[in-house]
Amino acid sequence: MSAVNPALEAALLRHDGVLTWSAGLRWAPEHVLCHAVRAGHVAVPFRGVLMHPSVGGQRLAVYRAALACAGAGAALSHTTALAVWGLLAADDGGEVHVMTGPQRRARATGLVAHRRDGFVAEPPNVVVREGVPVTGLDRSVVDAWGQLAGVASHIRRAPVLRAVNGRMTTAARLAEVLDGSTRLRGRSELVGLLAKLRAGCRSELELWGYDRVFTGPGMPVLRWQVPVTVDGQTWYLDVLHGPSRTNFELDGARWHGDPRQREHDLRRDAALATLAIQSVRYSHDRLIREPEAVRLEVIAIIPARSATTWPGNIGRLP
């Protein structure tokens, strides 16, 4: 490319490989830009945007090009923002989503612009990550939920679970954003998911158990992800019935086939036993294949344990 127009190439590289057509005209006349495009010396990822071939295909370069196309006051949003937040795999061949205020109309092939009343591309609405402006985490998660309507449920839930489990946000904060998104597609499903997260569910298996096992007629009140400290170490119990000191553990298929994980679980169960907490473990396969049988078993276990008189020196549970 330098043999065609060194000034244009220098301008592109000075701007991280991305330049709007109007900005390019400050460095070279229009016929030079047209020739560079026709000859393949520069790419045009979005209408009115030039890209140096050295950054072609790079995810962040494509995002910068999309923002340049959208113009000032835009920020990456929806699933594109989740990719920057690290909560969703980047779809390098898919559309780039941006958020703008209501006054701006950005249209280009491969670019989806969402207009929102009152949106200003400034904090707290927008933060800069990896050098590009993106909508805030909570807003990005909620907006992407509506965009992902129609995909497999576990894929749709994954960014929400990762954000909460990674302590990037809380179910309560997401619910606050959701309160203002009355027209969101699949809103009722997200309301239900956030309620289960507030109850303590933290995995797909726990969500399954919450809906199909640890519920229904005869099931007493249970608590999820309850912290219990033994000898200075805190353990989080999957499903606890406090009065009977019974802890039901949901052993995921991924982690509990490992001998080292098995040894860890045995040590933890022994430590909990010093507080008279009985751990009852259910495998992933049994929970999925026999939910009603497990439910009836839990209902039978709790009263049997509740009949036990606990010594006064074992300490109170949280």
Tab-separated table of C-alpha atoms in Angstrom:
chain	number	residue	atom	x	y	z
A	1	MET	CA	0.000	0.000	0.000
A	2	SER	CA	2.826	2.443	0.773
A	3	ALA	CA	3.756	2.510	-2.927
A	4	VAL	CA	0.280	3.882	-3.671
A	5	ASN	CA	0.017	6.567	-1.021
A	6	PRO	CA	2.389	6.653	1.938
A	7	ALA	CA	0.517	9.530	3.603
A	8	LEU	CA	-2.748	7.559	3.684
A	9	GLU	CA	-1.035	4.476	5.057
A	10	ALA	CA	0.670	6.540	7.763
A	11	ALA	CA	-2.669	8.094	8.705
A	12	LEU	CA	-4.329	4.702	8.995
A	13	LEU	CA	-1.577	3.270	11.168
A	14	ARG	CA	-1.617	6.389	13.329
A	15	HIS	CA	-5.295	5.649	14.054
A	16	ASP	CA	-4.823	1.967	14.891
A	17	GLY	CA	-5.587	0.891	11.337
A	18	VAL	CA	-9.075	2.419	11.121
A	19	LEU	CA	-10.063	5.703	9.493
A	20	THR	CA	-13.330	7.168	8.271
A	21	TRP	CA	-13.593	8.090	4.618
A	22	SER	CA	-13.980	11.786	5.483
A	23	ALA	CA	-10.854	11.662	7.636
A	24	GLY	CA	-8.979	9.891	4.840
A	25	LEU	CA	-9.778	12.779	2.498
A	26	ARG	CA	-7.612	14.985	4.674
A	27	TRP	CA	-4.624	12.852	3.655
A	28	ALA	CA	-5.392	11.925	0.064
A	29	PRO	CA	-7.813	12.982	-2.693
A	30	GLU	CA	-10.944	10.948	-3.323
A	31	HIS	CA	-9.671	9.245	-6.479
A	32	VAL	CA	-6.676	7.920	-4.495
A	33	LEU	CA	-8.982	6.471	-1.822
A	34	CYS	CA	-11.182	4.872	-4.478
A	35	HIS	CA	-8.173	3.317	-6.170
A	36	ALA	CA	-6.832	2.004	-2.860
A	37	VAL	CA	-10.165	0.293	-2.186
A	38	ARG	CA	-10.493	-1.152	-5.708
A	39	ALA	CA	-6.916	-2.428	-5.624
A	40	GLY	CA	-7.436	-4.098	-2.252
A	41	HIS	CA	-4.853	-1.936	-0.522
A	42	VAL	CA	-7.445	-1.012	2.101
A	43	ALA	CA	-10.648	-2.735	3.214
A	44	VAL	CA	-14.074	-1.215	3.803
A	45	PRO	CA	-15.572	-3.232	6.681
A	46	PHE	CA	-18.476	-0.783	7.052
A	47	ARG	CA	-19.805	1.932	4.827
A	48	GLY	CA	-17.567	4.991	4.959
A	49	VAL	CA	-14.788	3.330	6.972
A	50	LEU	CA	-11.299	2.332	5.767
A	51	MET	CA	-9.210	-0.389	7.404
A	52	HIS	CA	-5.527	-1.187	6.973
A	53	PRO	CA	-4.956	-4.824	5.941
A	54	SER	CA	-2.568	-5.355	8.851
A	55	VAL	CA	-5.521	-5.222	11.281
A	56	GLY	CA	-8.103	-6.812	9.015
A	57	GLY	CA	-10.073	-9.478	10.833
A	58	GLN	CA	-8.886	-8.453	14.287
A	59	ARG	CA	-11.876	-8.357	16.585
A	60	LEU	CA	-11.107	-5.024	18.243
A	61	ALA	CA	-10.274	-3.414	14.905
A	62	VAL	CA	-13.672	-4.459	13.565
A	63	TYR	CA	-15.304	-3.014	16.680
A	64	ARG	CA	-13.424	0.279	16.229
A	65	ALA	CA	-14.529	0.355	12.606
A	66	ALA	CA	-18.153	-0.178	13.630
A	67	LEU	CA	-17.929	2.660	16.154
A	68	ALA	CA	-16.355	4.908	13.526
A	69	CYS	CA	-19.261	4.104	11.211
A	70	ALA	CA	-21.818	4.817	13.940
A	71	GLY	CA	-20.176	8.140	14.733
A	72	ALA	CA	-19.582	10.063	17.942
A	73	GLY	CA	-21.854	9.151	20.826
A	74	ALA	CA	-22.012	5.407	20.118
A	75	ALA	CA	-20.876	2.491	22.272
A	76	LEU	CA	-20.725	-1.255	21.747
A	77	SER	CA	-23.794	-2.967	23.193
A	78	HIS	CA	-25.816	-6.171	23.515
A	79	THR	CA	-23.902	-9.390	22.657
A	80	THR	CA	-20.979	-7.388	21.228
A	81	ALA	CA	-20.553	-5.682	24.586
A	82	LEU	CA	-20.765	-9.047	26.365
A	83	ALA	CA	-17.906	-10.296	24.197
A	84	VAL	CA	-15.786	-7.345	25.339
A	85	TRP	CA	-16.831	-7.992	28.946
A	86	GLY	CA	-15.613	-11.587	28.517
A	87	LEU	CA	-19.042	-13.114	29.131
A	88	LEU	CA	-19.732	-14.369	25.624
A	89	ALA	CA	-17.573	-15.775	22.859
A	90	ALA	CA	-16.985	-13.205	20.138
A	91	ASP	CA	-18.785	-13.906	16.877
A	92	ASP	CA	-16.131	-12.618	14.502
A	93	GLY	CA	-18.344	-13.195	11.482
A	94	GLY	CA	-21.524	-11.774	12.989
A	95	GLU	CA	-23.099	-8.368	13.240
A	96	VAL	CA	-21.686	-5.698	15.530
A	97	HIS	CA	-24.195	-4.100	17.910
A	98	VAL	CA	-23.897	-0.502	19.046
A	99	MET	CA	-26.030	1.779	21.203
A	100	THR	CA	-26.741	5.403	20.285
A	101	GLY	CA	-29.001	8.178	21.412
A	102	PRO	CA	-32.416	8.614	19.762
A	103	GLN	CA	-31.236	11.377	17.442
A	104	ARG	CA	-28.655	9.299	15.553
A	105	ARG	CA	-29.389	6.801	12.769
A	106	ALA	CA	-26.442	4.575	11.916
A	107	ARG	CA	-27.065	2.186	9.045
A	108	ALA	CA	-24.568	-0.148	7.415
A	109	THR	CA	-24.366	-3.790	6.444
A	110	GLY	CA	-23.041	-5.783	9.408
A	111	LEU	CA	-23.889	-3.042	11.895
A	112	VAL	CA	-26.966	-3.052	14.150
A	113	ALA	CA	-27.618	0.265	15.860
A	114	HIS	CA	-29.985	0.376	18.837
A	115	ARG	CA	-31.361	3.793	19.742
A	116	ARG	CA	-32.364	4.519	23.325
A	117	ASP	CA	-33.969	7.612	24.782
A	118	GLY	CA	-31.706	9.385	27.215
A	119	PHE	CA	-28.620	7.405	26.213
A	120	VAL	CA	-25.362	9.353	26.389
A	121	ALA	CA	-22.055	7.596	25.723
A	122	GLU	CA	-20.565	8.717	29.016
A	123	PRO	CA	-20.164	7.203	32.498
A	124	PRO	CA	-22.104	5.607	34.118
A	125	ASN	CA	-23.855	4.462	30.936
A	126	VAL	CA	-20.583	3.578	29.230
A	127	VAL	CA	-17.155	2.361	30.297
A	128	VAL	CA	-13.989	1.840	28.265
A	129	ARG	CA	-12.709	-1.727	28.028
A	130	GLU	CA	-9.887	-2.893	25.794
A	131	GLY	CA	-9.757	0.634	24.425
A	132	VAL	CA	-13.369	0.755	23.158
A	133	PRO	CA	-16.529	2.212	24.757
A	134	VAL	CA	-19.089	-0.401	25.823
A	135	THR	CA	-22.390	-0.181	27.649
A	136	GLY	CA	-22.220	-0.928	31.376
A	137	LEU	CA	-22.159	-4.547	32.451
A	138	ASP	CA	-25.666	-4.737	33.886
A	139	ARG	CA	-27.203	-3.005	30.880
A	140	SER	CA	-25.236	-5.231	28.489
A	141	VAL	CA	-26.396	-8.433	30.211
A	142	VAL	CA	-30.055	-7.398	30.197
A	143	ASP	CA	-30.025	-6.121	26.606
A	144	ALA	CA	-28.279	-9.259	25.348
A	145	TRP	CA	-30.916	-11.436	27.030
A	146	GLY	CA	-33.547	-10.026	24.713
A	147	GLN	CA	-31.271	-10.377	21.707
A	148	LEU	CA	-30.587	-14.056	22.506
A	149	ALA	CA	-34.277	-15.004	22.528
A	150	GLY	CA	-34.649	-18.197	20.532
A	151	VAL	CA	-31.246	-19.721	21.318
A	152	ALA	CA	-30.849	-22.707	23.627
A	153	SER	CA	-31.824	-21.792	27.192
A	154	HIS	CA	-28.490	-22.766	28.751
A	155	ILE	CA	-26.613	-20.579	26.249
A	156	ARG	CA	-28.904	-17.671	27.016
A	157	ARG	CA	-28.445	-18.079	30.774
A	158	ALA	CA	-24.667	-18.557	30.644
A	159	PRO	CA	-23.636	-14.850	30.594
A	160	VAL	CA	-25.976	-14.121	33.511
A	161	LEU	CA	-24.550	-16.990	35.564
A	162	ARG	CA	-20.948	-16.044	34.712
A	163	ALA	CA	-21.506	-12.417	35.669
A	164	VAL	CA	-23.080	-13.264	39.036
A	165	ASN	CA	-20.760	-16.167	39.870
A	166	GLY	CA	-17.741	-14.059	38.910
A	167	ARG	CA	-18.961	-11.333	41.298
A	168	MET	CA	-19.022	-8.859	38.429
A	169	THR	CA	-22.562	-7.940	39.427
A	170	THR	CA	-25.482	-9.212	41.506
A	171	ALA	CA	-28.936	-10.494	40.730
A	172	ALA	CA	-30.346	-7.458	42.544
A	173	ARG	CA	-28.441	-5.005	40.338
A	174	LEU	CA	-29.563	-6.821	37.194
A	175	ALA	CA	-33.144	-6.726	38.461
A	176	GLU	CA	-32.916	-2.932	38.860
A	177	VAL	CA	-31.949	-2.566	35.190
A	178	LEU	CA	-34.622	-5.062	34.181
A	179	ASP	CA	-37.280	-2.994	35.965
A	180	GLY	CA	-36.790	-0.305	33.338
A	181	SER	CA	-36.843	-2.734	30.401
A	182	THR	CA	-40.549	-3.475	30.235
A	183	ARG	CA	-40.508	-4.465	26.554
A	184	LEU	CA	-37.550	-6.836	26.707
A	185	ARG	CA	-38.093	-10.095	24.832
A	186	GLY	CA	-38.276	-12.995	27.268
A	187	ARG	CA	-38.527	-10.614	30.215
A	188	SER	CA	-40.582	-13.000	32.375
A	189	GLU	CA	-37.947	-15.749	31.991
A	190	LEU	CA	-35.206	-13.383	33.122
A	191	VAL	CA	-37.322	-12.278	36.089
A	192	GLY	CA	-37.623	-15.934	37.101
A	193	LEU	CA	-33.915	-16.611	36.641
A	194	LEU	CA	-32.922	-13.627	38.764
A	195	ALA	CA	-35.312	-14.753	41.511
A	196	LYS	CA	-33.571	-18.142	41.600
A	197	LEU	CA	-30.162	-16.484	41.668
A	198	ARG	CA	-31.269	-14.340	44.599
A	199	ALA	CA	-32.402	-17.543	46.308
A	200	GLY	CA	-28.836	-18.868	45.929
A	201	CYS	CA	-28.773	-20.954	42.740
A	202	ARG	CA	-25.419	-20.698	40.984
A	203	SER	CA	-25.344	-23.371	38.258
A	204	GLU	CA	-27.478	-25.019	35.618
A	205	LEU	CA	-27.754	-28.117	37.809
A	206	GLU	CA	-28.956	-26.062	40.761
A	207	LEU	CA	-31.521	-24.328	38.559
A	208	TRP	CA	-32.740	-27.766	37.467
A	209	GLY	CA	-32.941	-28.907	41.073
A	210	TYR	CA	-34.728	-25.733	42.137
A	211	ASP	CA	-37.425	-26.244	39.507
A	212	ARG	CA	-37.839	-30.021	39.524
A	213	VAL	CA	-36.463	-31.584	42.710
A	214	PHE	CA	-36.378	-29.346	45.778
A	215	THR	CA	-39.906	-28.053	45.337
A	216	GLY	CA	-43.509	-29.200	45.361
A	217	PRO	CA	-45.881	-30.664	47.961
A	218	GLY	CA	-44.252	-31.812	51.189
A	219	MET	CA	-40.917	-30.062	50.583
A	220	PRO	CA	-39.906	-27.856	53.550
A	221	VAL	CA	-38.188	-24.502	53.253
A	222	LEU	CA	-34.622	-24.930	52.046
A	223	ARG	CA	-31.708	-22.516	51.663
A	224	TRP	CA	-29.233	-22.417	48.794
A	225	GLN	CA	-25.481	-21.719	48.855
A	226	VAL	CA	-25.344	-21.264	52.622
A	227	PRO	CA	-21.899	-20.292	53.998
A	228	VAL	CA	-20.691	-22.402	56.938
A	229	THR	CA	-17.279	-21.920	58.567
A	230	VAL	CA	-15.340	-24.827	60.075
A	231	ASP	CA	-11.899	-24.233	61.637
A	232	GLY	CA	-11.512	-20.933	59.804
A	233	GLN	CA	-12.516	-22.280	56.394
A	234	THR	CA	-15.819	-21.300	54.818
A	235	TRP	CA	-17.783	-23.789	52.747
A	236	TYR	CA	-20.852	-23.024	50.675
A	237	LEU	CA	-23.525	-25.687	51.049
A	238	ASP	CA	-25.632	-26.298	47.943
A	239	VAL	CA	-29.022	-26.921	49.577
A	240	LEU	CA	-29.401	-26.792	53.345
A	241	HIS	CA	-32.283	-27.726	55.611
A	242	GLY	CA	-31.123	-25.908	58.724
A	243	PRO	CA	-33.373	-27.425	61.402
A	244	SER	CA	-32.317	-30.988	60.539
A	245	ARG	CA	-28.719	-29.992	59.679
A	246	THR	CA	-28.979	-31.786	56.347
A	247	ASN	CA	-26.947	-30.593	53.386
A	248	PHE	CA	-27.884	-31.807	49.911
A	249	GLU	CA	-25.002	-31.558	47.460
A	250	LEU	CA	-25.597	-31.483	43.707
A	251	ASP	CA	-22.516	-33.050	42.139
A	252	GLY	CA	-22.002	-31.677	38.641
A	253	ALA	CA	-20.843	-34.025	35.916
A	254	ARG	CA	-17.794	-31.909	35.091
A	255	TRP	CA	-16.166	-31.614	38.518
A	256	HIS	CA	-17.087	-34.694	40.482
A	257	GLY	CA	-15.555	-37.402	38.316
A	258	ASP	CA	-12.063	-36.267	39.305
A	259	PRO	CA	-10.405	-38.318	42.119
A	260	ARG	CA	-8.897	-35.123	43.533
A	261	GLN	CA	-12.316	-33.506	43.645
A	262	ARG	CA	-13.685	-36.624	45.292
A	263	GLU	CA	-11.011	-36.417	48.004
A	264	HIS	CA	-11.813	-32.729	48.501
A	265	ASP	CA	-15.504	-33.557	48.917
A	266	LEU	CA	-14.780	-36.290	51.468
A	267	ARG	CA	-12.639	-33.939	53.539
A	268	ARG	CA	-15.311	-31.271	53.420
A	269	ASP	CA	-18.051	-33.716	54.444
A	270	ALA	CA	-15.928	-34.832	57.394
A	271	ALA	CA	-15.374	-31.246	58.508
A	272	LEU	CA	-19.099	-30.503	58.296
A	273	ALA	CA	-19.832	-33.618	60.337
A	274	THR	CA	-18.103	-31.941	63.281
A	275	LEU	CA	-21.073	-29.543	63.261
A	276	ALA	CA	-23.481	-32.486	62.965
A	277	ILE	CA	-24.205	-31.534	59.352
A	278	GLN	CA	-24.966	-34.604	57.247
A	279	SER	CA	-24.080	-34.256	53.557
A	280	VAL	CA	-26.245	-36.209	51.128
A	281	ARG	CA	-24.851	-36.218	47.596
A	282	TYR	CA	-26.766	-36.630	44.376
A	283	SER	CA	-25.038	-37.206	41.070
A	284	HIS	CA	-25.741	-35.156	37.977
A	285	ASP	CA	-27.156	-38.207	36.180
A	286	ARG	CA	-29.563	-39.130	38.941
A	287	LEU	CA	-30.816	-35.598	39.388
A	288	ILE	CA	-31.505	-35.318	35.666
A	289	ARG	CA	-32.943	-38.799	35.126
A	290	GLU	CA	-34.808	-39.362	38.396
A	291	PRO	CA	-35.932	-35.946	39.668
A	292	GLU	CA	-39.174	-37.192	41.250
A	293	ALA	CA	-37.461	-40.121	42.979
A	294	VAL	CA	-34.824	-37.797	44.422
A	295	ARG	CA	-37.512	-35.342	45.523
A	296	LEU	CA	-39.395	-38.032	47.446
A	297	GLU	CA	-36.145	-39.241	48.988
A	298	VAL	CA	-35.304	-35.747	50.239
A	299	ILE	CA	-38.779	-35.454	51.748
A	300	ALA	CA	-38.201	-38.760	53.579
A	301	ILE	CA	-34.674	-37.894	54.787
A	302	ILE	CA	-35.503	-34.559	56.412
A	303	PRO	CA	-37.995	-35.770	59.049
A	304	ALA	CA	-35.738	-38.705	59.915
A	305	ARG	CA	-32.893	-36.267	60.544
A	306	SER	CA	-35.185	-33.793	62.310
A	307	ALA	CA	-36.000	-36.432	64.953
A	308	THR	CA	-32.395	-36.228	66.181
A	309	THR	CA	-31.583	-34.126	69.240
A	310	TRP	CA	-28.483	-32.015	68.593
A	311	PRO	CA	-25.924	-31.387	71.374
A	312	GLY	CA	-25.847	-27.826	72.628
A	313	ASN	CA	-22.130	-27.409	71.937
A	314	ILE	CA	-22.097	-27.871	68.166
A	315	GLY	CA	-22.828	-24.259	67.324
A	316	ARG	CA	-25.581	-22.482	65.490
A	317	LEU	CA	-25.864	-22.422	61.718
A	318	PRO	CA	-26.012	-19.097	59.894
